[in-house]
XYZ file of C-alpha atoms in Angstrom:
709
model
C 106.858 180.606 85.913
C 106.072 182.428 89.183
C 104.101 180.678 91.950
C 100.363 181.342 91.874
C 98.905 184.082 94.035
C 97.384 181.620 96.542
C 100.752 179.960 97.045
C 102.535 183.310 97.414
C 99.998 184.653 99.889
C 100.254 181.541 102.025
C 104.028 181.707 102.126
C 104.004 185.254 103.503
C 100.992 185.063 105.833
C 101.167 184.872 109.619
C 99.953 181.244 109.536
C 100.494 179.033 106.528
C 97.745 176.401 106.102
C 99.339 173.113 105.135
C 99.357 169.376 105.890
C 101.354 166.936 107.988
C 104.283 165.283 106.155
C 103.636 161.790 107.488
C 100.705 159.367 107.011
C 97.929 159.279 104.411
C 95.474 161.190 106.579
C 97.435 164.298 105.575
C 96.027 166.043 108.632
C 95.436 169.740 108.274
C 97.736 171.989 110.292
C 99.023 175.525 110.274
C 102.606 176.698 110.467
C 103.405 179.939 112.248
C 106.818 181.562 112.259
C 108.696 181.222 115.538
C 112.166 182.743 115.588
C 114.180 181.254 112.746
C 111.743 178.360 112.297
C 108.061 177.496 112.545
C 105.706 175.983 115.076
C 102.609 173.879 114.458
C 99.181 175.371 115.195
C 95.809 173.674 114.975
C 93.632 173.906 111.909
C 90.213 172.853 113.243
C 88.291 173.470 110.019
C 90.004 170.662 108.109
C 87.478 167.772 108.164
C 89.860 164.805 108.269
C 91.387 165.583 111.672
C 89.467 168.589 112.967
C 92.675 170.092 114.306
C 93.848 166.986 116.165
C 97.433 165.852 115.568
C 99.558 162.964 116.788
C 103.022 163.410 118.241
C 104.669 162.947 114.855
C 102.676 165.793 113.344
C 103.221 168.104 116.310
C 106.995 167.568 116.197
C 107.390 167.568 112.403
C 109.214 170.942 112.347
C 112.078 169.376 114.316
C 113.279 167.671 111.130
C 113.556 171.048 109.412
C 116.554 171.805 111.614
C 119.933 171.925 109.924
C 121.288 169.937 112.870
C 119.476 166.744 111.845
C 119.197 166.932 108.056
C 121.368 167.143 104.980
C 122.408 170.639 103.921
C 124.978 170.036 101.178
C 125.616 167.455 98.464
C 127.949 164.580 99.276
C 130.054 162.502 96.892
C 132.113 159.437 97.607
C 135.800 160.238 97.517
C 137.812 158.133 95.076
C 140.786 158.465 97.431
C 139.252 157.564 100.796
C 135.959 155.898 99.903
C 134.127 158.254 102.253
C 131.280 160.671 101.539
C 132.626 164.214 101.395
C 130.965 167.605 100.698
C 130.727 168.726 97.090
C 129.196 171.505 95.051
C 125.849 170.968 93.375
C 127.457 171.166 89.945
C 129.964 168.475 90.859
C 127.285 166.245 92.391
C 124.851 166.524 89.468
C 127.668 165.990 86.981
C 128.675 162.834 88.853
C 125.086 161.485 88.800
C 124.562 162.269 85.120
C 127.890 160.653 84.238
C 127.076 157.544 86.243
C 123.693 157.092 84.573
C 124.987 157.882 81.084
C 127.964 155.555 81.460
C 125.745 152.707 82.622
C 123.240 153.222 79.826
C 125.980 153.330 77.187
C 127.641 150.181 78.456
C 124.631 148.036 79.355
C 121.502 149.568 77.819
C 118.700 151.760 79.150
C 117.228 149.077 81.411
C 120.504 148.850 83.311
C 119.468 152.165 84.891
C 116.867 151.827 87.640
C 114.714 154.409 89.395
C 113.171 153.859 92.831
C 110.713 156.384 94.235
C 108.763 156.972 97.409
C 105.201 157.237 98.665
C 106.063 160.504 100.393
C 106.905 162.383 97.184
C 104.384 165.006 96.107
C 102.274 164.383 93.021
C 104.494 166.760 91.087
C 107.675 164.911 92.064
C 106.174 161.477 91.425
C 104.977 162.610 87.996
C 108.323 164.151 87.073
C 110.233 161.087 88.297
C 108.149 158.735 86.144
C 108.579 161.006 83.144
C 112.333 161.252 83.765
C 112.695 157.470 83.875
C 110.777 156.864 80.656
C 111.747 159.908 78.577
C 115.285 160.773 79.696
C 116.632 157.371 80.701
C 114.302 155.325 78.488
C 114.171 152.665 81.183
C 111.328 150.373 82.167
C 112.973 149.765 85.545
C 111.020 152.098 87.813
C 108.911 151.355 90.864
C 108.451 152.778 94.344
C 108.089 151.832 97.983
C 104.331 152.343 97.807
C 104.317 148.839 96.315
C 104.889 147.792 99.949
C 101.898 149.826 101.165
C 98.459 149.089 99.695
C 99.173 147.508 96.326
C 97.113 144.408 97.156
C 94.097 146.531 98.028
C 94.689 148.524 94.845
C 94.712 145.353 92.745
C 91.619 143.978 94.463
C 89.791 147.278 94.058
C 90.647 147.435 90.377
C 89.469 143.875 89.929
C 86.170 144.360 91.761
C 85.239 147.975 91.070
C 87.360 149.000 88.071
C 89.102 151.723 90.070
C 91.538 152.011 92.951
C 90.888 154.827 95.385
C 91.704 154.030 99.005
C 88.403 155.261 100.400
C 85.604 155.721 97.856
C 83.904 157.999 100.387
C 85.054 160.735 102.801
C 86.522 159.502 106.068
C 83.838 161.460 107.917
C 81.259 158.946 106.638
C 82.774 156.377 109.012
C 81.334 158.249 111.992
C 77.831 157.954 110.533
C 77.808 154.267 109.615
C 76.377 151.522 111.814
C 79.130 148.907 111.852
C 82.798 148.814 110.876
C 84.901 145.689 110.462
C 88.475 146.955 110.720
C 90.880 144.362 109.349
C 94.585 144.493 110.169
C 94.786 148.142 111.206
C 96.084 149.599 114.440
C 95.076 153.127 113.541
C 95.108 154.238 117.178
C 98.900 154.118 116.754
C 99.455 154.467 113.013
C 97.011 157.340 112.342
C 95.604 158.409 115.733
C 93.478 161.375 114.571
C 91.351 158.926 112.554
C 90.278 157.140 115.731
C 87.821 159.915 116.487
C 85.654 158.832 113.552
C 85.364 155.328 115.026
C 84.680 156.568 118.549
C 82.010 158.907 117.208
C 80.490 156.003 115.294
C 80.342 153.988 118.533
C 78.883 156.977 120.410
C 76.121 157.038 117.787
C 75.299 153.407 118.554
C 77.445 151.662 115.960
C 79.615 148.563 116.392
C 83.369 148.292 115.927
C 84.826 144.876 115.100
C 88.627 144.691 114.994
C 90.498 141.844 113.293
C 94.098 141.602 114.528
C 96.275 138.852 116.056
C 97.265 141.376 118.743
C 95.080 143.173 121.239
C 96.310 146.573 120.096
C 95.306 150.004 121.316
C 92.752 149.967 118.520
C 91.387 146.571 119.542
C 90.881 147.948 123.057
C 88.188 150.189 121.569
C 86.379 147.330 119.824
C 83.018 145.876 120.700
C 84.331 142.608 119.294
C 87.956 141.593 118.765
C 88.815 138.692 116.458
C 92.410 137.454 116.820
C 93.130 135.174 113.861
C 96.386 133.356 113.301
C 98.564 135.563 111.049
C 98.071 134.752 107.390
C 94.515 133.420 107.766
C 92.482 136.583 107.085
C 91.360 135.080 103.764
C 89.816 132.061 105.463
C 88.160 134.350 108.012
C 86.481 136.466 105.335
C 85.322 133.349 103.493
C 83.890 131.906 106.697
C 81.926 135.082 107.342
C 80.551 135.041 103.790
C 79.573 131.386 104.275
C 77.499 132.418 107.302
C 75.957 135.347 105.421
C 74.716 132.871 102.803
C 73.692 130.147 105.240
C 71.769 132.529 107.477
C 69.942 134.269 104.632
C 71.600 137.677 104.754
C 72.509 138.009 101.049
C 71.002 141.117 99.454
C 69.713 139.241 96.433
C 68.212 142.294 94.739
C 71.470 144.239 94.941
C 73.534 141.248 93.811
C 71.282 140.756 90.771
C 71.161 144.436 89.820
C 74.701 145.650 90.500
C 77.157 142.729 90.412
C 78.456 139.817 88.355
C 80.255 136.593 89.272
C 78.234 135.818 92.395
C 77.745 132.103 91.775
C 81.456 131.364 91.687
C 82.173 133.438 94.791
C 79.255 131.830 96.603
C 80.466 128.321 95.798
C 83.976 129.172 97.023
C 82.633 130.540 100.294
C 80.427 127.533 100.935
C 83.548 125.349 100.983
C 84.682 127.281 104.100
C 82.207 126.224 106.764
C 82.523 127.795 110.221
C 84.135 124.893 112.073
C 86.724 124.525 109.314
C 87.461 128.248 109.493
C 87.812 128.064 113.284
C 90.463 125.354 112.894
C 92.388 127.467 110.370
C 92.112 130.862 112.075
C 91.651 130.081 115.751
C 88.598 132.380 115.860
C 85.723 130.593 117.654
C 82.530 129.970 115.697
C 80.384 132.018 118.126
C 82.543 135.066 117.371
C 82.131 134.464 113.637
C 78.366 134.362 114.079
C 78.369 137.490 116.251
C 80.376 139.335 113.613
C 77.857 138.443 110.928
C 74.970 139.386 113.204
C 76.365 142.843 113.904
C 77.436 143.497 110.312
C 74.147 142.477 108.700
C 71.887 144.032 111.350
C 73.264 147.508 110.692
C 71.487 149.583 108.057
C 74.863 150.964 106.988
C 78.154 149.084 107.342
C 81.747 149.154 106.125
C 84.818 146.946 105.884
C 88.127 148.819 106.129
C 91.395 146.982 105.498
C 95.014 147.943 106.086
C 98.403 146.287 105.895
C 97.432 143.202 107.921
C 95.504 141.392 105.168
C 97.287 143.222 102.348
C 100.965 142.501 103.058
C 100.642 138.821 102.236
C 101.543 136.701 99.249
C 97.780 136.227 98.806
C 96.893 139.808 99.721
C 94.883 140.570 96.568
C 92.660 137.525 97.077
C 92.363 138.289 100.791
C 91.142 141.824 100.170
C 88.938 140.432 97.418
C 87.267 138.117 99.915
C 86.438 141.058 102.195
C 85.074 142.947 99.177
C 82.931 139.907 98.355
C 81.474 140.092 101.879
C 80.576 143.737 101.269
C 79.053 143.043 97.865
C 76.974 140.093 99.051
C 75.414 142.290 101.738
C 74.780 145.166 99.330
C 77.155 147.718 100.812
C 79.380 149.287 98.086
C 77.864 152.224 96.238
C 75.311 152.917 98.957
C 75.488 155.901 101.310
C 77.567 155.422 104.477
C 78.514 151.894 103.445
C 81.057 149.949 101.438
C 84.654 148.817 101.307
C 87.687 151.033 101.836
C 91.423 150.770 102.338
C 93.341 152.819 104.911
C 96.318 153.887 102.816
C 99.532 154.178 104.835
C 102.100 156.513 103.280
C 101.602 160.258 103.033
C 101.092 160.262 99.264
C 100.706 156.536 98.763
C 97.551 157.194 96.728
C 98.814 159.970 94.456
C 102.284 158.478 94.277
C 101.091 155.533 92.222
C 98.537 157.392 90.139
C 100.959 159.395 88.048
C 103.779 157.189 86.881
C 106.077 155.925 89.653
C 104.636 152.430 89.462
C 106.249 149.979 87.046
C 103.110 149.405 84.972
C 101.345 152.769 85.053
C 101.276 156.123 83.322
C 99.783 159.360 84.717
C 96.071 159.332 85.457
C 96.277 155.694 86.535
C 96.562 154.689 82.888
C 97.946 151.297 81.952
C 101.351 151.348 80.328
C 100.269 148.511 78.030
C 97.248 150.414 76.655
C 98.086 151.918 73.218
C 95.583 154.746 73.679
C 97.054 155.620 77.060
C 100.571 155.625 75.644
C 99.491 157.863 72.775
C 97.766 160.348 75.077
C 100.660 160.701 77.523
C 103.282 160.705 74.759
C 101.476 163.612 73.119
C 101.615 165.585 76.369
C 105.308 164.749 76.716
C 106.071 165.488 73.077
C 107.578 162.092 72.321
C 106.811 159.140 70.061
C 104.542 156.612 71.842
C 106.787 153.817 70.573
C 109.714 155.353 72.445
C 108.080 154.708 75.806
C 109.350 151.499 77.437
C 106.976 148.787 78.601
C 106.267 147.667 82.156
C 109.261 146.906 84.353
C 109.925 145.019 87.558
C 107.957 145.558 90.750
C 109.680 147.079 93.792
C 111.185 143.995 95.416
C 112.031 142.420 92.073
C 113.805 145.631 91.073
C 115.791 145.684 94.324
C 116.642 142.008 93.893
C 117.991 142.738 90.372
C 120.428 145.412 91.556
C 124.013 144.622 90.686
C 122.817 142.181 88.024
C 120.667 143.430 85.165
C 120.276 146.804 86.886
C 123.695 148.381 87.418
C 122.875 151.980 88.423
C 120.062 153.342 90.576
C 118.554 156.764 91.184
C 116.607 156.618 94.442
C 114.329 159.336 95.832
C 112.602 159.384 99.202
C 112.966 155.753 100.252
C 115.100 153.733 102.664
C 114.903 150.086 101.522
C 117.907 149.023 103.623
C 115.486 149.204 106.572
C 112.039 148.967 104.953
C 112.360 146.216 102.325
C 111.738 142.530 103.033
C 114.781 140.284 103.337
C 116.582 143.526 104.120
C 120.099 142.149 104.539
C 119.901 140.700 101.022
C 118.565 144.005 99.674
C 121.445 145.848 101.349
C 123.880 143.428 99.723
C 122.306 144.051 96.299
C 122.508 147.839 96.807
C 126.163 147.561 97.766
C 126.827 145.596 94.555
C 125.663 148.431 92.278
C 128.108 150.131 89.965
C 126.520 153.461 90.856
C 123.938 154.708 93.386
C 122.543 158.235 93.722
C 120.120 159.104 96.527
C 118.055 162.269 96.947
C 116.739 162.604 100.497
C 116.157 164.958 103.389
C 118.366 163.022 105.815
C 121.336 160.684 105.558
C 119.312 157.480 105.772
C 120.880 154.046 106.036
C 120.434 153.684 102.271
C 121.814 157.138 101.489
C 124.920 156.299 103.506
C 125.759 153.659 100.858
C 125.439 156.040 97.899
C 128.064 157.364 95.533
C 126.241 160.702 95.488
C 123.776 162.090 98.047
C 121.607 165.060 97.079
C 119.995 167.108 99.892
C 116.428 168.020 98.974
C 113.617 170.137 100.347
C 110.840 168.800 102.510
C 107.160 169.527 103.161
C 107.334 172.994 104.796
C 110.035 174.229 102.399
C 108.150 173.683 99.154
C 104.723 173.921 97.571
C 103.122 170.851 96.050
C 100.097 168.595 96.079
C 99.394 165.265 97.728
C 96.410 162.937 97.559
C 95.228 161.501 100.840
C 93.551 158.183 101.624
C 90.147 159.554 100.557
C 91.343 160.558 97.076
C 91.277 164.175 98.294
C 93.886 166.249 96.430
C 95.449 168.790 98.789
C 97.804 171.748 98.495
C 100.788 171.719 100.845
C 102.278 175.207 100.885
C 105.732 176.541 101.453
C 106.144 178.176 104.858
C 109.916 178.586 105.217
C 112.961 178.732 102.990
C 115.202 175.649 102.969
C 118.751 175.945 104.294
C 121.314 177.241 101.811
C 122.636 174.351 99.772
C 119.334 172.449 99.613
C 117.365 172.124 96.367
C 114.026 170.562 95.465
C 113.655 167.189 93.783
C 112.243 169.039 90.779
C 115.495 171.015 90.580
C 117.421 167.749 90.739
C 115.452 166.184 87.889
C 115.724 169.353 85.816
C 119.498 169.465 86.299
C 119.939 165.797 85.423
C 117.621 165.975 82.408
C 119.526 168.986 81.091
C 122.841 167.176 81.444
C 121.421 164.106 79.712
C 120.190 166.018 76.666
C 116.619 166.881 77.662
C 116.839 170.537 78.623
C 113.117 171.138 78.123
C 110.195 169.355 79.702
C 111.344 169.317 83.325
C 110.322 172.605 84.912
C 111.234 173.396 88.493
C 108.050 175.252 89.429
C 105.574 172.807 91.001
C 102.480 174.553 89.653
C 103.819 174.287 86.122
C 104.474 170.585 86.671
C 100.973 170.147 88.095
C 99.394 171.822 85.088
C 101.169 169.318 82.852
C 100.089 166.478 85.155
C 96.488 167.681 84.764
C 96.748 167.373 80.986
C 98.410 163.973 81.197
C 95.744 162.640 83.584
C 92.777 164.045 81.615
C 90.354 161.292 80.701
C 92.148 158.718 82.858
C 90.779 156.877 85.864
C 92.461 159.365 88.206
C 91.428 162.469 86.289
C 92.884 165.649 87.819
C 92.168 167.886 84.819
C 89.642 170.066 86.654
C 91.879 170.611 89.672
C 94.013 173.740 89.881
C 96.185 175.310 92.556
C 93.649 178.130 92.740
C 90.802 175.715 93.436
C 92.864 173.858 96.011
C 93.663 177.086 97.849
C 90.074 178.372 97.769
C 87.690 178.367 100.721
C 88.914 176.402 103.709
C 91.449 174.479 101.654
C 89.503 171.226 102.005
C 90.864 169.948 98.702
C 89.212 168.372 95.680
C 88.317 164.700 95.268
C 89.277 162.952 92.056
C 88.002 162.143 89.506
C 87.508 165.785 88.630
C 87.315 166.295 84.866
C 87.806 169.788 83.538
C 84.087 170.038 82.765
C 83.059 169.308 86.370
C 81.208 172.164 88.087
C 83.227 171.787 91.288
C 80.132 172.017 93.490
C 79.466 168.343 94.171
C 78.756 167.641 97.834
C 80.435 170.608 99.436
C 83.196 173.144 98.901
C 85.822 170.537 98.108
C 84.168 169.623 94.819
C 85.142 166.744 92.594
C 83.703 163.319 93.389
C 83.763 162.578 97.112
C 81.658 159.411 96.790
C 82.202 156.845 94.069
C 79.904 154.104 92.742
C 76.570 155.703 93.700
C 75.166 155.115 90.210
C 77.528 152.581 88.662
C 80.908 150.990 89.167
C 83.906 151.876 87.012
C 83.814 148.607 85.082
C 82.786 148.382 81.418
C 79.283 147.147 82.265
C 78.940 149.248 85.423
C 78.699 146.183 87.636
C 80.987 145.251 90.494
C 82.711 141.898 90.059
C 82.772 139.120 92.602
C 85.980 137.079 92.366
C 85.978 133.458 93.505
C 88.882 132.931 95.918
C 89.927 130.095 98.228
C 92.120 130.047 101.310
C 95.707 128.876 101.005
C 98.533 128.848 103.487
C 101.319 131.314 103.928
C 104.420 131.084 101.767
C 106.273 129.853 104.842
C 104.375 127.958 107.530
C 105.875 127.088 110.941
C 107.669 123.768 111.329
C 109.807 122.000 113.919
C 112.817 124.220 113.207
C 110.913 127.514 112.999
C 107.760 126.928 115.070
C 106.563 130.515 115.690
C 104.890 133.097 113.458
C 106.330 136.604 113.132
C 104.232 139.608 112.173
C 105.516 143.175 111.868
C 104.129 146.683 112.054
C 104.451 150.205 113.386
C 104.329 151.977 116.743
C 102.820 155.305 117.681
C 105.950 157.460 117.930
C 107.860 156.287 114.839
C 107.062 156.274 111.129
C 108.042 153.827 108.380
C 111.829 153.231 108.341
C 112.251 155.897 111.014
C 114.737 157.858 108.907
C 113.122 161.141 109.975
C 111.274 160.351 113.213
C 114.377 158.753 114.777
C 115.925 162.228 114.620
C 113.267 163.774 116.898
C 114.131 163.644 120.608
C 110.526 163.594 121.844
C 109.636 160.674 119.584
C 112.762 158.734 120.509
C 111.969 159.190 124.183
C 108.551 157.624 123.582
C 109.820 154.797 121.352
C 113.601 154.450 121.771
C 114.136 151.146 120.017
C 112.850 147.824 118.736
C 111.244 145.122 120.846
C 109.814 141.621 120.523
C 106.243 141.294 121.736
C 105.392 137.760 122.895
C 102.914 135.903 125.072
C 103.895 134.820 128.624
C 103.580 131.124 127.736
C 105.951 131.527 124.795
C 108.342 133.606 126.907
C 108.410 130.863 129.541
C 109.203 128.219 126.935
C 112.088 130.300 125.605
C 113.277 131.237 129.082
C 113.117 135.031 128.781
C 111.509 137.600 131.039
C 110.142 141.025 130.204
C 113.024 143.276 129.157
C 115.468 140.449 128.485
C 117.131 140.364 125.075
C 115.618 137.766 122.782
C 116.830 136.649 119.360
C 114.324 136.126 116.559
C 115.705 133.915 113.797
C 114.253 133.179 110.359
C 115.701 131.476 107.296
C 116.843 134.920 106.120
C 118.422 136.480 109.164
C 118.585 137.150 112.889
C 117.397 140.137 114.947
C 117.835 140.817 118.655
C 115.667 143.118 120.767
C 114.239 143.305 124.302
C 111.278 141.081 125.086
C 107.945 142.753 125.775
C 105.793 140.104 127.458
C 102.026 140.598 127.167
C 98.829 138.586 127.115
C 97.654 140.827 124.248
C 99.170 138.619 121.556
C 98.525 135.067 120.456
C 100.815 132.443 122.069
C 101.919 131.219 118.624
C 102.891 134.690 117.370
C 105.520 137.372 117.977
C 105.418 140.977 116.830
C 108.274 143.333 115.950
C 108.109 146.968 114.778
C 110.265 147.647 111.723
C 111.464 151.252 112.245
C 115.055 150.575 113.305
C 118.344 149.488 111.698
C 121.058 147.582 113.538
C 120.653 144.290 115.349
C 116.926 144.918 115.882
C 116.193 145.346 112.157
C 112.962 143.378 111.809
C 112.997 143.208 108.025
C 116.094 141.018 107.938
C 113.587 138.322 108.940
C 110.635 138.978 106.634
C 109.761 136.898 103.601
C 109.964 138.317 100.038
C 107.335 135.946 98.609
C 105.188 138.049 96.262
C 101.480 138.223 95.611
C 101.028 137.055 91.998
C 98.841 140.042 91.106
C 100.002 142.997 93.204
C 103.632 141.867 93.680
C 103.283 142.752 97.361
C 105.824 140.986 99.605
C 104.660 138.882 102.550
C 105.725 141.208 105.364
C 102.982 140.088 107.734
C 103.785 136.427 108.247
C 106.862 134.222 108.267
C 108.214 131.345 110.351
C 110.780 132.078 113.063
C 112.297 130.594 116.182
C 113.222 132.401 119.385
C 116.464 132.099 121.282
C 117.764 133.596 124.484
C 121.127 135.099 123.431
C 123.997 133.533 125.370
């Protein structure tokens, strides 16, 4: 099948309209040819970023260079044990043989598949189909489990649907108050900051919840700095004050919700002074937060990884949703709850089959009707589809045991997974590992076969940003000779494993099948086509968008930009309060490990750094890891700014230069997690899992500090 006319025209035009390959904003940009490559030009008409780009977006073409990326398949030599160049036929044969051999010897579930939140919708869909139809394995999950899975679970529980933002990001600029919980978007997604600054310019209030005084907190009207791991208690304390001070929207609660009495009783057990003792946030600041939030006609709570990457992340997000529901915010214009998704296609990546328990369209793998619908699209017996498998960390932990071979696409868990040294050990224990990636990441370097694949500017495909806006990223340049797309990889493997049909290499053909598979599901893409996505200013289409939709809802983008205006996506149309209570972290400080560690990102690097660490400009801005700590803590340890300091947990040890600042709590240290080597922060982090979302507790664990001798 040939690419559609819109895709062809874009590929040969002077400027190709497309989107940044990094975070979930999916900022609009243009690519113009410059010599043998391309340069980034502004695309002011795209509403999410209005042409603004961060340094990562501006320098994204640097990773297209053959000097920094993979350009030929590699296989591990039986003679030397080293990775050596190979032909594509040899490499694909080796992968197919490894998977087939494992399946024959140990069963289908001995083959695992691990995907990534940066894969396009087409790739994510094809990968999930490949796992379940070709391999017949239940053992598939993806690194998006480490992104916003707790918010997804809480949103499903409260609203019946998980879409990061149930309204366009531009609505943030028009609201009256935002409580931003655990997000440093001034560094993680800088173009989004303009919506908050515009909101403040219009007279609104910004309240930032973060144990560090980040660049984002510097913009706040009110900064709350809770002890890491206590966001749940903080939300409950605020709801207590909402009740005690008479700010509950009783009419809304009665008309549009259920479960209020239980949630109210749980909140009343968290009185302000008790919450101050748990969180360290003074009662007057709690009261001021409630005053600002309830005084505004329109208000929002936006969460990010801070409250979500905890072993109680689902309940924590649920408590913030309860605060929104009690004050009558969700489903009203310019108000409500939203999650700031992190990874580029973190939203779409889990909607169409990469996640262990889901089928395309955000259907449940355990639902017989869902299985029947998707099986019919795939042309297989519903009973042949495996059931739910392990979540991401549990799958990684099972490597070398029940799971003996792994196909991994677009992820670098050696750096990004919790308890990373253990995960690396499990990966090394595999009988067979195949990795498809753009660069030779730390994980790819351990593989038996490495497959070089295309990236954003070298292929056409769709992604779904944090608003649920489906976007068309268009091919602007040809990949280097010797590089193939992930769709080509899956087609070649499926053919070798006896499934020659059903895995096309053209992304539009894959998307058309995805549309049919998602039809009638929660994330319904049936009415979205490449032609519609390319039309007008290329603003995209919001899901759900059934095939019968007229496409003219609230602007040229079409679809459903705002959810819940009439009803919630639950059976009775009501949002559900969930009664939750504070509990401690999986690992609290003690005499041996008296300090709390929290982790995160910095402005110039992205995720595991596999791509951004190959860009000179970004490395100059953020050359390596560091340990951020308060002067009082630094004095106790005996380190000065710039001195090496060791951070030790029960799982490992990391060493990095000290960065001494009063902008962090004295009981807390912060490390960014972008780097391998001795500063690898995730050797320290705790793999305790949320019981609902299976999210690991990246954001809090107990450590001690040492001055290396």
